[in-house]
Amino acid sequence: MDDRLFRNAMGKFATGVTVITTELDGEAHGMTANAFMSVSLNPKLVVISIGERAKMLDKIKESGKFAVNILAAEQQEVSMLFAGQLKEKREAEFGRLEDMPVIKEALANIVCNVHSTQVAGDHTLFIGEVQEIVLREGAPLTFFEGKYGQLAEEQLV
């Protein structure tokens, strides 16, 4: 099968949108990602998938920690900033949690230490042990068939 068919099929799975952050040598770094899921309740583990060509790959390997920031519906521009989709150059604003850079006003900030890694094809899976969580109320930013969206009000009840 060709790559486009595979990508189109994967795009049929609606996801939330996250920004993965880490810090290396006192500098905060982030990237938009939707490859995130919970793994285990005991211990509390999550997994993210980072492509082999992503600059973030080596940064997380070296820092040994990352934060998953689940974006709110009104944070599409934040996602676009970290995906390199904005035309104008802007500096990102970060908050702090457990001495890690996090996205302000995200629905959830989840700070993790790298528990283990697994190379899978052209990606590395980072299993993170959750250290701290902050939650906020709101609707999620979604992604489906290559487009941003949000849940309708009646779906949130």
mmCIF file of C-alpha atoms in Angstrom:
data_model
loop_
_atom_site.group_PDB
_atom_site.id
_atom_site.type_symbol
_atom_site.label_atom_id
_atom_site.label_comp_id
_atom_site.label_asym_id
_atom_site.label_seq_id
_atom_site.Cartn_x
_atom_site.Cartn_y
_atom_site.Cartn_z
ATOM 1 C CA MET A 1 0.000 0.000 0.000
ATOM 2 C CA ASP A 2 1.229 3.514 -0.613
ATOM 3 C CA ASP A 3 2.051 6.059 2.110
ATOM 4 C CA ARG A 4 -0.880 8.349 1.197
ATOM 5 C CA LEU A 5 -3.437 5.567 1.696
ATOM 6 C CA PHE A 6 -1.947 4.772 5.114
ATOM 7 C CA ARG A 7 -1.906 8.444 6.149
ATOM 8 C CA ASN A 8 -5.500 8.932 4.989
ATOM 9 C CA ALA A 9 -6.644 5.896 6.969
ATOM 10 C CA MET A 10 -4.856 7.122 10.127
ATOM 11 C CA GLY A 11 -6.479 10.545 9.609
ATOM 12 C CA LYS A 12 -9.889 8.917 10.072
ATOM 13 C CA PHE A 13 -9.085 8.544 13.778
ATOM 14 C CA ALA A 14 -10.156 11.778 15.491
ATOM 15 C CA THR A 15 -7.705 12.823 18.197
ATOM 16 C CA GLY A 16 -7.033 15.557 20.640
ATOM 17 C CA VAL A 17 -4.070 17.853 20.061
ATOM 18 C CA THR A 18 -1.080 18.115 22.377
ATOM 19 C CA VAL A 19 2.120 20.078 22.568
ATOM 20 C CA ILE A 20 5.015 18.031 23.920
ATOM 21 C CA THR A 21 7.518 20.148 25.846
ATOM 22 C CA THR A 22 10.898 19.558 27.411
ATOM 23 C CA GLU A 23 13.823 21.606 28.637
ATOM 24 C CA LEU A 24 17.476 21.193 27.769
ATOM 25 C CA ASP A 25 20.313 23.396 29.011
ATOM 26 C CA GLY A 26 17.808 25.908 30.395
ATOM 27 C CA GLU A 27 15.991 26.284 27.057
ATOM 28 C CA ALA A 28 12.346 25.239 26.590
ATOM 29 C CA HIS A 29 11.362 23.287 23.471
ATOM 30 C CA GLY A 30 7.975 22.177 22.145
ATOM 31 C CA MET A 31 6.328 20.347 19.281
ATOM 32 C CA THR A 32 2.727 19.675 18.311
ATOM 33 C CA ALA A 33 1.712 16.008 18.407
ATOM 34 C CA ASN A 34 -1.411 13.908 18.427
ATOM 35 C CA ALA A 35 0.323 10.553 18.992
ATOM 36 C CA PHE A 36 -0.346 10.303 22.740
ATOM 37 C CA MET A 37 -2.240 7.878 24.961
ATOM 38 C CA SER A 38 -2.438 6.560 28.489
ATOM 39 C CA VAL A 39 -0.777 3.196 29.114
ATOM 40 C CA SER A 40 -1.125 2.190 32.756
ATOM 41 C CA LEU A 41 -2.817 3.267 35.974
ATOM 42 C CA ASN A 42 -0.348 1.544 38.291
ATOM 43 C CA PRO A 43 2.238 2.857 37.756
ATOM 44 C CA LYS A 44 0.801 5.915 36.011
ATOM 45 C CA LEU A 45 2.283 5.754 32.498
ATOM 46 C CA VAL A 46 1.619 7.524 29.206
ATOM 47 C CA VAL A 47 3.222 7.148 25.783
ATOM 48 C CA ILE A 48 4.172 9.659 23.084
ATOM 49 C CA SER A 49 5.506 8.885 19.623
ATOM 50 C CA ILE A 50 8.227 11.103 18.130
ATOM 51 C CA GLY A 51 9.463 10.823 14.523
ATOM 52 C CA GLU A 52 13.124 10.113 13.868
ATOM 53 C CA ARG A 53 13.526 13.415 11.984
ATOM 54 C CA ALA A 54 11.941 15.559 14.714
ATOM 55 C CA LYS A 55 14.335 17.870 16.549
ATOM 56 C CA MET A 56 12.480 16.969 19.755
ATOM 57 C CA LEU A 57 13.668 13.339 19.614
ATOM 58 C CA ASP A 58 17.225 13.989 20.814
ATOM 59 C CA LYS A 59 16.072 16.674 23.235
ATOM 60 C CA ILE A 60 13.819 14.236 25.121
ATOM 61 C CA LYS A 61 16.459 11.498 24.978
ATOM 62 C CA GLU A 62 18.969 13.864 26.573
ATOM 63 C CA SER A 63 16.675 15.541 29.114
ATOM 64 C CA GLY A 64 14.982 12.312 30.206
ATOM 65 C CA LYS A 65 11.695 14.137 30.800
ATOM 66 C CA PHE A 66 8.784 15.681 28.948
ATOM 67 C CA ALA A 67 5.392 17.260 29.493
ATOM 68 C CA VAL A 68 2.221 16.526 27.560
ATOM 69 C CA ASN A 69 -0.006 19.590 27.234
ATOM 70 C CA ILE A 70 -3.536 18.761 26.078
ATOM 71 C CA LEU A 71 -4.777 21.815 24.204
ATOM 72 C CA ALA A 72 -8.107 23.558 24.661
ATOM 73 C CA ALA A 73 -10.383 24.383 21.707
ATOM 74 C CA GLU A 74 -9.234 28.010 21.680
ATOM 75 C CA GLN A 75 -5.524 27.052 21.457
ATOM 76 C CA GLN A 76 -5.345 26.222 17.751
ATOM 77 C CA GLU A 77 -2.837 29.027 17.226
ATOM 78 C CA VAL A 78 -0.609 27.514 19.937
ATOM 79 C CA SER A 79 -0.707 24.189 18.094
ATOM 80 C CA MET A 80 0.108 25.899 14.813
ATOM 81 C CA LEU A 81 3.029 27.756 16.410
ATOM 82 C CA PHE A 82 4.650 24.526 17.607
ATOM 83 C CA ALA A 83 3.876 22.782 14.304
ATOM 84 C CA GLY A 84 5.716 25.530 12.389
ATOM 85 C CA GLN A 85 2.500 26.547 10.603
ATOM 86 C CA LEU A 86 2.454 30.264 11.483
ATOM 87 C CA LYS A 87 3.904 32.686 8.966
ATOM 88 C CA GLU A 88 5.086 35.277 11.484
ATOM 89 C CA LYS A 89 7.925 34.388 13.846
ATOM 90 C CA ARG A 90 6.722 34.343 17.447
ATOM 91 C CA GLU A 91 8.263 33.282 20.704
ATOM 92 C CA ALA A 92 6.269 30.804 22.751
ATOM 93 C CA GLU A 93 5.199 31.640 26.284
ATOM 94 C CA PHE A 94 5.623 28.868 28.807
ATOM 95 C CA GLY A 95 4.379 28.326 32.320
ATOM 96 C CA ARG A 96 6.210 26.075 34.794
ATOM 97 C CA LEU A 97 5.206 22.867 36.559
ATOM 98 C CA GLU A 98 7.626 20.654 38.479
ATOM 99 C CA ASP A 99 10.465 22.745 36.999
ATOM 100 C CA MET A 100 9.304 21.903 33.458
ATOM 101 C CA PRO A 101 8.027 24.226 30.726
ATOM 102 C CA VAL A 102 4.298 23.749 30.109
ATOM 103 C CA ILE A 103 1.673 25.405 27.920
ATOM 104 C CA LYS A 104 -0.385 27.939 29.851
ATOM 105 C CA GLU A 105 -4.181 27.414 29.899
ATOM 106 C CA ALA A 106 -3.981 23.897 28.419
ATOM 107 C CA LEU A 107 -6.741 21.516 29.540
ATOM 108 C CA ALA A 108 -4.081 19.342 31.134
ATOM 109 C CA ASN A 109 -0.359 19.609 31.817
ATOM 110 C CA ILE A 110 1.183 16.187 32.480
ATOM 111 C CA VAL A 111 4.834 16.134 33.552
ATOM 112 C CA CYS A 112 6.689 12.844 33.051
ATOM 113 C CA ASN A 113 10.071 11.246 33.527
ATOM 114 C CA VAL A 114 11.080 8.917 30.705
ATOM 115 C CA HIS A 115 10.387 5.399 31.996
ATOM 116 C CA SER A 116 11.488 3.554 28.850
ATOM 117 C CA THR A 117 11.840 3.921 25.088
ATOM 118 C CA GLN A 118 11.076 1.682 22.148
ATOM 119 C CA VAL A 119 12.108 2.301 18.562
ATOM 120 C CA ALA A 120 9.193 1.403 16.289
ATOM 121 C CA GLY A 121 9.775 1.921 12.572
ATOM 122 C CA ASP A 122 10.620 5.565 11.926
ATOM 123 C CA HIS A 123 9.440 6.720 15.385
ATOM 124 C CA THR A 124 10.545 6.347 18.994
ATOM 125 C CA LEU A 125 7.930 5.648 21.637
ATOM 126 C CA PHE A 126 8.660 7.345 24.933
ATOM 127 C CA ILE A 127 6.840 5.806 27.863
ATOM 128 C CA GLY A 128 6.648 8.428 30.568
ATOM 129 C CA GLU A 129 6.010 7.953 34.273
ATOM 130 C CA VAL A 130 3.657 10.723 35.349
ATOM 131 C CA GLN A 131 5.067 12.977 38.083
ATOM 132 C CA GLU A 132 2.498 15.773 38.227
ATOM 133 C CA ILE A 133 -0.784 16.802 36.629
ATOM 134 C CA VAL A 134 -2.722 20.077 36.483
ATOM 135 C CA LEU A 135 -6.257 20.071 35.019
ATOM 136 C CA ARG A 136 -8.476 22.899 33.749
ATOM 137 C CA GLU A 137 -12.077 22.939 32.556
ATOM 138 C CA GLY A 138 -12.882 23.461 28.895
ATOM 139 C CA ALA A 139 -13.451 21.865 25.526
ATOM 140 C CA PRO A 140 -10.619 20.104 23.637
ATOM 141 C CA LEU A 141 -8.974 21.063 20.370
ATOM 142 C CA THR A 142 -9.461 18.158 17.959
ATOM 143 C CA PHE A 143 -7.821 16.918 14.777
ATOM 144 C CA PHE A 144 -9.534 14.861 12.044
ATOM 145 C CA GLU A 145 -8.596 14.266 8.410
ATOM 146 C CA GLY A 146 -5.793 16.822 8.623
ATOM 147 C CA LYS A 147 -8.014 19.603 9.983
ATOM 148 C CA TYR A 148 -8.505 21.219 13.359
ATOM 149 C CA GLY A 149 -11.929 21.151 14.950
ATOM 150 C CA GLN A 150 -13.761 21.053 18.241
ATOM 151 C CA LEU A 151 -16.596 19.174 19.831
ATOM 152 C CA ALA A 152 -20.082 20.631 19.553
ATOM 153 C CA GLU A 153 -21.531 22.012 22.797
ATOM 154 C CA GLU A 154 -24.138 19.232 23.019
ATOM 155 C CA GLN A 155 -21.322 16.638 22.896
ATOM 156 C CA LEU A 156 -19.770 18.051 26.052
ATOM 157 C CA VAL A 157 -22.804 17.402 28.278
#
